[in-house]
mmCIF file of C-alpha atoms and ligand atoms in Angstrom:
data_model
loop_
_atom_site.group_PDB
_atom_site.id
_atom_site.type_symbol
_atom_site.label_atom_id
_atom_site.label_comp_id
_atom_site.label_asym_id
_atom_site.label_seq_id
_atom_site.Cartn_x
_atom_site.Cartn_y
_atom_site.Cartn_z
ATOM 1 C CA MET Y 931 -14.408 1.521 -2.714
ATOM 2 C CA THR Y 932 -12.417 0.906 -5.869
ATOM 3 C CA ARG Y 933 -12.460 -2.658 -7.109
ATOM 4 C CA LEU Y 934 -9.391 -3.897 -8.908
ATOM 5 C CA LEU Y 935 -9.810 -5.108 -12.491
ATOM 6 C CA GLU Y 936 -8.460 -8.099 -14.354
ATOM 7 C CA GLU Y 937 -6.350 -5.762 -16.532
ATOM 8 C CA ASP Y 938 -4.741 -4.255 -13.403
ATOM 9 C CA MET Y 939 -3.156 -7.672 -12.827
ATOM 10 C CA HIS Y 940 -1.561 -7.941 -16.267
ATOM 11 C CA GLY Y 941 2.191 -8.230 -16.098
ATOM 12 C CA VAL Y 942 2.491 -7.399 -12.376
ATOM 13 C CA GLY Y 943 4.193 -10.706 -11.532
ATOM 14 C CA GLU Y 944 6.548 -10.574 -14.531
ATOM 15 C CA LYS Y 945 7.595 -6.997 -13.776
ATOM 16 C CA LEU Y 946 8.323 -7.450 -10.062
ATOM 17 C CA ALA Y 947 12.108 -7.514 -10.441
ATOM 18 C CA ARG Y 948 12.039 -4.369 -12.593
ATOM 19 C CA TYR Y 949 9.669 -2.619 -10.199
ATOM 20 C CA ASP Y 950 11.929 -3.575 -7.291
ATOM 21 C CA GLN Y 951 14.871 -1.918 -9.080
ATOM 22 C CA GLN Y 952 12.818 1.224 -9.711
ATOM 23 C CA LEU Y 953 11.957 1.374 -6.006
ATOM 24 C CA GLN Y 954 15.636 0.883 -5.164
ATOM 25 C CA ARG Y 955 16.565 3.843 -7.359
ATOM 26 C CA MET Y 956 13.893 6.103 -5.876
ATOM 27 C CA THR Y 957 14.031 5.139 -2.206
ATOM 28 C CA GLY Y 958 17.284 3.239 -1.693
ATOM 29 C CA SER Y 959 15.185 0.176 -0.718
ATOM 30 C CA GLY Y 960 13.274 -2.452 -2.652
ATOM 31 C CA LEU Y 961 9.883 -3.913 -1.881
ATOM 32 C CA ALA Y 962 11.210 -5.894 1.097
ATOM 33 C CA GLY Y 963 13.006 -2.884 2.575
ATOM 34 C CA ILE Y 964 9.970 -0.633 2.237
ATOM 35 C CA ALA Y 965 7.598 -3.231 3.722
ATOM 36 C CA ALA Y 966 9.983 -3.941 6.596
ATOM 37 C CA TYR Y 967 10.367 -0.225 7.312
ATOM 38 C CA SER Y 968 6.566 0.133 7.409
ATOM 39 C CA VAL Y 969 6.556 -2.136 10.485
ATOM 40 C CA ASP Y 970 9.787 -0.799 11.968
ATOM 41 C CA ARG Y 971 11.851 -3.856 11.044
ATOM 42 C CA GLN Y 972 14.772 -4.713 8.772
ATOM 43 C CA PRO Y 973 14.243 -7.031 5.772
ATOM 44 C CA GLU Y 974 16.796 -9.454 7.298
ATOM 45 C CA ASP Y 975 14.522 -9.911 10.326
ATOM 46 C CA PHE Y 976 12.107 -11.838 8.109
ATOM 47 C CA LEU Y 977 14.659 -14.172 6.507
ATOM 48 C CA PRO Y 978 14.402 -16.963 9.124
ATOM 49 C CA LEU Y 979 10.622 -17.073 8.643
ATOM 50 C CA ARG Y 980 10.861 -17.866 4.933
ATOM 51 C CA ASP Y 981 11.552 -21.571 5.450
ATOM 52 C CA LYS Y 982 9.177 -21.953 8.361
ATOM 53 C CA LEU Y 983 5.957 -20.631 6.865
ATOM 54 C CA THR Y 984 3.549 -21.433 4.075
ATOM 55 C CA ILE Y 985 1.038 -18.877 2.892
ATOM 56 C CA GLY Y 986 -2.313 -19.699 1.316
ATOM 57 C CA VAL Y 987 -4.178 -17.328 -0.997
ATOM 58 C CA VAL Y 988 -7.900 -18.092 -1.273
ATOM 59 C CA PRO Y 989 -10.024 -16.805 -4.202
ATOM 60 C CA VAL Y 990 -13.358 -15.375 -3.014
ATOM 61 C CA SER Y 991 -16.430 -15.436 -5.264
ATOM 62 C CA SER Y 992 -18.856 -13.342 -3.224
ATOM 63 C CA GLY Y 993 -20.104 -9.946 -4.449
ATOM 64 C CA GLN Y 994 -18.735 -9.153 -7.886
ATOM 65 C CA GLY Y 995 -16.787 -12.386 -7.947
ATOM 66 C CA ILE Y 996 -13.279 -13.572 -8.599
ATOM 67 C CA ILE Y 997 -10.902 -11.201 -10.396
ATOM 68 C CA THR Y 998 -8.927 -13.299 -12.850
ATOM 69 C CA GLY Y 999 -5.273 -13.200 -11.825
ATOM 70 C CA PHE Y 1000 -5.817 -11.487 -8.462
ATOM 71 C CA SER Y 1001 -4.901 -14.414 -6.196
ATOM 72 C CA GLN Y 1002 -2.076 -15.475 -8.514
ATOM 73 C CA THR Y 1003 -0.643 -11.936 -8.431
ATOM 74 C CA VAL Y 1004 -0.791 -11.880 -4.627
ATOM 75 C CA GLN Y 1005 0.994 -15.251 -4.642
ATOM 76 C CA GLN Y 1006 3.692 -13.926 -6.998
ATOM 77 C CA ILE Y 1007 4.348 -10.869 -4.818
ATOM 78 C CA ILE Y 1008 4.681 -13.050 -1.717
ATOM 79 C CA GLY Y 1009 6.910 -15.441 -3.694
ATOM 80 C CA PHE Y 1010 9.083 -12.509 -4.808
ATOM 81 C CA LEU Y 1011 9.771 -11.793 -1.141
ATOM 82 C CA GLY Y 1012 11.093 -15.340 -0.820
ATOM 83 C CA PHE Y 1013 8.127 -16.954 0.924
ATOM 84 C CA SER Y 1014 6.361 -20.083 -0.170
ATOM 85 C CA ALA Y 1015 2.781 -19.339 -1.219
ATOM 86 C CA PHE Y 1016 0.036 -21.244 -3.041
ATOM 87 C CA VAL Y 1017 -3.395 -20.393 -4.440
ATOM 88 C CA THR Y 1018 -6.086 -22.848 -3.398
ATOM 89 C CA LYS Y 1019 -7.899 -24.798 -6.122
ATOM 90 C CA GLN Y 1020 -11.192 -24.279 -4.344
ATOM 91 C CA LYS Y 1021 -12.691 -20.907 -3.585
ATOM 92 C CA ASP Y 1022 -14.444 -19.453 -0.520
ATOM 93 C CA VAL Y 1023 -14.899 -21.652 2.570
ATOM 94 C CA GLY Y 1024 -13.723 -24.735 0.671
ATOM 95 C CA GLY Y 1025 -10.561 -22.818 -0.240
ATOM 96 C CA LEU Y 1026 -10.003 -21.799 3.350
ATOM 97 C CA ALA Y 1027 -10.347 -25.416 4.455
ATOM 98 C CA GLU Y 1028 -7.950 -26.480 1.680
ATOM 99 C CA ALA Y 1029 -5.384 -23.839 2.668
ATOM 100 C CA VAL Y 1030 -5.378 -24.860 6.336
ATOM 101 C CA SER Y 1031 -5.340 -28.603 5.538
ATOM 102 C CA ASN Y 1032 -2.347 -28.039 3.277
ATOM 103 C CA GLY Y 1033 -0.370 -26.396 6.035
ATOM 104 C CA ALA Y 1034 -0.884 -22.661 5.450
ATOM 105 C CA GLN Y 1035 -0.202 -20.697 8.618
ATOM 106 C CA VAL Y 1036 -1.008 -17.382 6.973
ATOM 107 C CA ILE Y 1037 -4.036 -16.787 4.743
ATOM 108 C CA PHE Y 1038 -4.682 -13.939 2.298
ATOM 109 C CA LEU Y 1039 -8.209 -13.370 1.001
ATOM 110 C CA ALA Y 1040 -10.297 -10.520 -0.360
ATOM 111 C CA ASP Y 1041 -13.893 -9.737 -1.158
ATOM 112 C CA ASP Y 1042 -15.200 -6.443 -2.582
ATOM 113 C CA ASP Y 1043 -14.963 -4.599 0.744
ATOM 114 C CA CYS Y 1044 -12.094 -6.120 2.620
ATOM 115 C CA PHE Y 1045 -8.701 -7.596 1.769
ATOM 116 C CA ALA Y 1046 -7.006 -9.103 4.795
ATOM 117 C CA ALA Y 1047 -4.122 -11.336 5.869
ATOM 118 C CA PHE Y 1048 -4.632 -13.696 8.812
ATOM 119 C CA HIS Y 1049 -1.967 -15.308 10.950
ATOM 120 C CA LEU Y 1050 -3.748 -18.354 12.303
ATOM 121 C CA ALA Y 1051 -1.515 -19.236 15.263
ATOM 122 C CA GLY Y 1052 -0.813 -15.635 16.180
ATOM 123 C CA GLY Y 1053 -4.487 -14.620 15.966
ATOM 124 C CA LYS Y 1054 -3.430 -11.558 14.001
ATOM 125 C CA VAL Y 1055 -5.387 -9.836 11.220
ATOM 126 C CA VAL Y 1056 -3.939 -7.156 8.949
ATOM 127 C CA ASP Y 1057 -6.113 -5.007 6.725
ATOM 128 C CA ASN Y 1058 -4.852 -4.120 3.257
ATOM 129 C CA GLY Y 1059 -5.952 -0.492 3.580
ATOM 130 C CA GLU Y 1060 -3.929 0.290 6.678
ATOM 131 C CA ALA Y 1061 -0.908 -1.760 5.573
ATOM 132 C CA THR Y 1062 -0.919 -0.091 2.142
ATOM 133 C CA GLY Y 1063 -1.019 3.368 3.722
ATOM 134 C CA ARG Y 1064 1.879 2.515 6.006
ATOM 135 C CA GLY Y 1065 3.854 0.965 3.141
ATOM 136 C CA TYR Y 1066 3.510 4.016 0.892
ATOM 137 C CA ALA Y 1067 4.280 6.360 3.778
ATOM 138 C CA ALA Y 1068 7.423 4.296 4.442
ATOM 139 C CA ALA Y 1069 8.354 4.651 0.754
ATOM 140 C CA LEU Y 1070 7.795 8.419 0.949
ATOM 141 C CA ALA Y 1071 9.926 8.646 4.095
ATOM 142 C CA LEU Y 1072 12.758 6.778 2.361
ATOM 143 C CA MET Y 1073 12.435 8.956 -0.766
ATOM 144 C CA ALA Y 1074 12.606 12.062 1.421
ATOM 145 C CA GLY Y 1075 15.612 10.864 3.436
ATOM 146 C CA GLY Y 1076 13.590 10.974 6.684
ATOM 147 C CA LEU Y 1077 10.557 12.955 7.780
ATOM 148 C CA GLU Y 1078 11.411 14.470 11.163
ATOM 149 C CA GLY Y 1079 9.809 17.925 11.269
ATOM 150 C CA LYS Y 1080 8.926 17.831 7.560
ATOM 151 C CA ARG Y 1081 5.585 18.974 6.216
ATOM 152 C CA THR Y 1082 3.563 16.143 4.637
ATOM 153 C CA LEU Y 1083 0.112 16.112 3.062
ATOM 154 C CA VAL Y 1084 -2.218 13.107 2.927
ATOM 155 C CA LEU Y 1085 -5.025 13.274 0.370
ATOM 156 C CA GLY Y 1086 -7.853 10.945 1.359
ATOM 157 C CA ALA Y 1087 -8.907 10.153 4.917
ATOM 158 C CA GLY Y 1088 -10.068 6.563 4.345
ATOM 159 C CA PRO Y 1089 -8.251 3.481 5.692
ATOM 160 C CA VAL Y 1090 -5.235 3.967 3.381
ATOM 161 C CA GLY Y 1091 -4.875 7.661 4.248
ATOM 162 C CA ALA Y 1092 -5.286 6.856 7.947
ATOM 163 C CA GLY Y 1093 -2.590 4.163 7.779
ATOM 164 C CA ALA Y 1094 -0.264 6.609 6.032
ATOM 165 C CA ALA Y 1095 -0.988 9.423 8.509
ATOM 166 C CA SER Y 1096 -0.282 7.150 11.460
ATOM 167 C CA PHE Y 1097 3.110 6.122 10.031
ATOM 168 C CA LEU Y 1098 4.046 9.707 9.115
ATOM 169 C CA LEU Y 1099 3.264 10.893 12.663
ATOM 170 C CA GLN Y 1100 5.410 8.097 14.081
ATOM 171 C CA GLN Y 1101 8.273 9.403 11.940
ATOM 172 C CA GLY Y 1102 7.931 12.880 13.446
ATOM 173 C CA ALA Y 1103 6.411 14.493 10.366
ATOM 174 C CA ASN Y 1104 4.062 17.429 10.382
ATOM 175 C CA VAL Y 1105 0.913 15.846 8.902
ATOM 176 C CA SER Y 1106 -1.958 17.615 7.138
ATOM 177 C CA VAL Y 1107 -4.924 15.648 5.806
ATOM 178 C CA TYR Y 1108 -7.436 16.625 3.136
ATOM 179 C CA ASP Y 1109 -10.573 14.742 2.114
ATOM 180 C CA ILE Y 1110 -13.391 15.974 -0.101
ATOM 181 C CA ASP Y 1111 -15.660 14.717 2.709
ATOM 182 C CA SER Y 1112 -14.745 16.885 5.703
ATOM 183 C CA ILE Y 1113 -16.550 14.506 8.090
ATOM 184 C CA LYS Y 1114 -13.960 11.853 7.249
ATOM 185 C CA THR Y 1115 -11.116 14.291 7.875
ATOM 186 C CA GLU Y 1116 -12.609 15.254 11.223
ATOM 187 C CA ARG Y 1117 -13.031 11.592 12.188
ATOM 188 C CA LEU Y 1118 -9.367 10.975 11.412
ATOM 189 C CA ARG Y 1119 -8.322 14.042 13.380
ATOM 190 C CA GLN Y 1120 -10.226 12.764 16.396
ATOM 191 C CA LEU Y 1121 -8.309 9.490 16.209
ATOM 192 C CA MET Y 1122 -5.001 11.269 15.602
ATOM 193 C CA PRO Y 1123 -5.194 14.730 17.195
ATOM 194 C CA ALA Y 1124 -1.703 15.645 15.963
ATOM 195 C CA VAL Y 1125 -3.017 15.630 12.386
ATOM 196 C CA LYS Y 1126 -3.993 18.991 10.903
ATOM 197 C CA ALA Y 1127 -7.240 18.962 8.911
ATOM 198 C CA VAL Y 1128 -7.100 21.124 5.789
ATOM 199 C CA ASN Y 1129 -10.072 22.103 3.639
ATOM 200 C CA GLU Y 1130 -8.415 23.996 0.791
ATOM 201 C CA LEU Y 1131 -6.720 21.487 -1.447
ATOM 202 C CA ASP Y 1132 -5.022 24.064 -3.709
ATOM 203 C CA ARG Y 1133 -3.351 25.899 -0.848
ATOM 204 C CA ALA Y 1134 -2.293 22.687 0.833
ATOM 205 C CA LEU Y 1135 -0.733 21.333 -2.380
ATOM 206 C CA ALA Y 1136 1.056 24.592 -3.077
ATOM 207 C CA ALA Y 1137 2.606 24.496 0.394
ATOM 208 C CA CYS Y 1138 3.645 20.858 0.523
ATOM 209 C CA ARG Y 1139 6.439 18.893 -1.161
ATOM 210 C CA LEU Y 1140 5.766 15.431 0.288
ATOM 211 C CA VAL Y 1141 2.391 13.997 -0.616
ATOM 212 C CA ILE Y 1142 0.486 10.745 -0.142
ATOM 213 C CA GLU Y 1143 -2.300 10.518 -2.732
ATOM 214 C CA ALA Y 1144 -4.758 8.028 -1.226
ATOM 215 C CA THR Y 1145 -8.007 9.072 -2.897
ATOM 216 C CA PRO Y 1146 -10.088 7.061 -5.379
ATOM 217 C CA ALA Y 1147 -10.279 10.128 -7.663
ATOM 218 C CA ALA Y 1148 -8.354 10.777 -10.880
ATOM 219 C CA ASP Y 1149 -6.426 14.012 -11.519
ATOM 220 C CA THR Y 1150 -6.295 15.405 -7.977
ATOM 221 C CA ILE Y 1151 -2.729 16.702 -8.376
ATOM 222 C CA LYS Y 1152 -2.465 19.074 -11.322
ATOM 223 C CA LYS Y 1153 0.665 19.961 -13.311
ATOM 224 C CA LYS Y 1154 1.070 23.387 -11.655
ATOM 225 C CA TYR Y 1155 1.894 21.752 -8.314
ATOM 226 C CA LEU Y 1156 4.684 19.544 -9.617
ATOM 227 C CA VAL Y 1157 7.662 21.576 -8.450
ATOM 228 C CA PRO Y 1158 11.140 20.000 -8.735
ATOM 229 C CA ASP Y 1159 11.477 18.891 -5.113
ATOM 230 C CA MET Y 1160 7.997 17.345 -4.894
ATOM 231 C CA ARG Y 1161 7.727 13.649 -4.036
ATOM 232 C CA ILE Y 1162 4.487 11.705 -4.307
ATOM 233 C CA ALA Y 1163 3.563 8.226 -3.113
ATOM 234 C CA ALA Y 1164 0.199 7.370 -4.615
ATOM 235 C CA PRO Y 1165 -1.629 4.243 -3.455
ATOM 236 C CA GLY Y 1166 -4.983 5.570 -4.713
ATOM 237 C CA ILE Y 1167 -6.747 3.653 -7.489
ATOM 238 C CA PRO Y 1168 -7.407 5.110 -10.001
ATOM 239 C CA VAL Y 1169 -4.182 7.043 -9.607
ATOM 240 C CA GLY Y 1170 -4.681 10.768 -8.881
ATOM 241 C CA ILE Y 1171 -1.982 12.002 -11.268
ATOM 242 C CA ASN Y 1172 -2.460 11.847 -15.018
ATOM 243 C CA GLU Y 1173 0.123 10.221 -17.305
ATOM 244 C CA GLN Y 1174 1.652 13.482 -18.474
ATOM 245 C CA CYS Y 1175 2.182 14.577 -14.861
ATOM 246 C CA GLN Y 1176 3.589 11.148 -13.989
ATOM 247 C CA GLN Y 1177 6.247 11.662 -16.675
ATOM 248 C CA LEU Y 1178 7.110 15.083 -15.298
ATOM 249 C CA ILE Y 1179 7.642 13.694 -11.823
ATOM 250 C CA SER Y 1180 9.176 10.344 -12.786
ATOM 251 C CA GLY Y 1181 11.849 9.265 -10.323
ATOM 252 C CA ARG Y 1182 9.932 10.973 -7.528
ATOM 253 C CA PHE Y 1183 6.586 9.236 -7.959
ATOM 254 C CA ILE Y 1184 5.531 5.818 -6.646
ATOM 255 C CA HIS Y 1185 2.376 3.984 -7.639
ATOM 256 C CA ASP Y 1186 1.403 0.352 -8.109
ATOM 257 C CA VAL Y 1187 -1.760 -1.710 -7.891
ATOM 258 C CA LEU Y 1188 -0.865 -4.326 -5.277
ATOM 259 C CA GLU Y 1189 2.866 -4.721 -4.733
ATOM 260 C CA ILE Y 1190 3.646 -2.403 -1.800
ATOM 261 C CA GLY Y 1191 0.285 -3.178 -0.174
ATOM 262 C CA VAL Y 1192 0.694 -6.964 -0.273
ATOM 263 C CA ALA Y 1193 4.347 -6.823 0.825
ATOM 264 C CA SER Y 1194 3.409 -4.550 3.728
ATOM 265 C CA MET Y 1195 0.494 -6.806 4.711
ATOM 266 C CA LEU Y 1196 2.809 -9.823 4.772
ATOM 267 C CA TYR Y 1197 5.453 -8.159 6.937
ATOM 268 C CA ALA Y 1198 2.807 -6.647 9.229
ATOM 269 C CA VAL Y 1199 1.114 -10.005 9.818
ATOM 270 C CA LEU Y 1200 4.519 -11.605 10.547
ATOM 271 C CA SER Y 1201 6.061 -8.755 12.522
ATOM 272 C CA ASP Y 1202 5.359 -10.265 15.962
ATOM 273 C CA GLU Y 1203 7.438 -13.290 14.981
ATOM 274 C CA CYS Y 1204 10.689 -11.418 14.434
HETATM 275 O O1 2YH K 775 -10.372 -5.080 -5.122
HETATM 276 C C1 2YH K 775 -10.875 -5.490 -4.095
HETATM 277 C C2 2YH K 775 -11.424 -4.585 -3.063
HETATM 278 N N1 2YH K 775 -11.701 -3.307 -3.585
HETATM 279 C C3 2YH K 775 -10.421 -4.574 -1.946
HETATM 280 C C4 2YH K 775 -10.591 -3.559 -0.925
HETATM 281 C C5 2YH K 775 -9.370 -3.509 -0.051
HETATM 282 N N2 2YH K 775 -9.179 -2.285 0.592
HETATM 283 N N3 2YH K 775 -10.947 -6.767 -3.753
HETATM 284 C C6 2YH K 775 -10.423 -7.822 -4.554
HETATM 285 C C7 2YH K 775 -11.445 -8.911 -4.734
HETATM 286 C C8 2YH K 775 -10.799 -10.177 -5.142
HETATM 287 C C9 2YH K 775 -11.760 -11.284 -5.514
HETATM 288 N N4 2YH K 775 -12.740 -11.553 -4.529
HETATM 289 C C10 2YH K 775 -10.914 -12.519 -5.758
HETATM 290 O O2 2YH K 775 -10.422 -12.697 -6.891
HETATM 291 O O3 2YH K 775 -10.747 -13.328 -4.833
#
């Protein structure tokens, strides 16, 4: 599993407004619209919750330790969506205690294997992997002007790819999934029988114009596949499209380190309240 780095956090908070505008241009919706769509809601549905809720972000030191700026970046993304969020001064269990004592009803925390949001009163837990997959699939659907009957390809059959595939199926898309590990693809197909497992990446890419790149590998999508009507939403870290290819597909390519994932986690954990 890819671990985020301190440098991944640089500038994310400061560039949120600009990133939101880029998303608006590409999809017709900003971060809030994409996250709301990922849970079948409208951004306005969440407005009344903004003044009612406080969100605590707890740094976790286990495993490889705290990533400088990680919790603060999560806080900034939540703040950008208009919610009140704070990072606890203490870490780990002390931080959790601090968050709850200071009135947080929703908690975000991550170790090396799991990044989750918890709604304490609602007893709800949302995993970053699934929420990120759904968020990027929602962005792809908006970029494509709907997915009904359209052919889509998901690269990577881990939690992010599975979240994306589930959303794409709900939108009526024709979903193919590729993973370098065919056991993972088969496992996903058993959970979602409507998904088509593919084992030839080149053929699948040549045949598909709407792609979710959810692998932890670099350079999975080569220049030759970047035809003019191709649209790619790429939650994978490191990103599977090199910088030259990103330029070629700019305006039809979405990738970030945390923004869509955190926004989608927040709206997913709150979705039962609106
Ligand atoms: O980057 C990661 C994991 N790879 C998340 C996996 C989610 N699918 N975790 C962030 C660790 C943050 C650290 N413990 C902190 O600063 O609190």
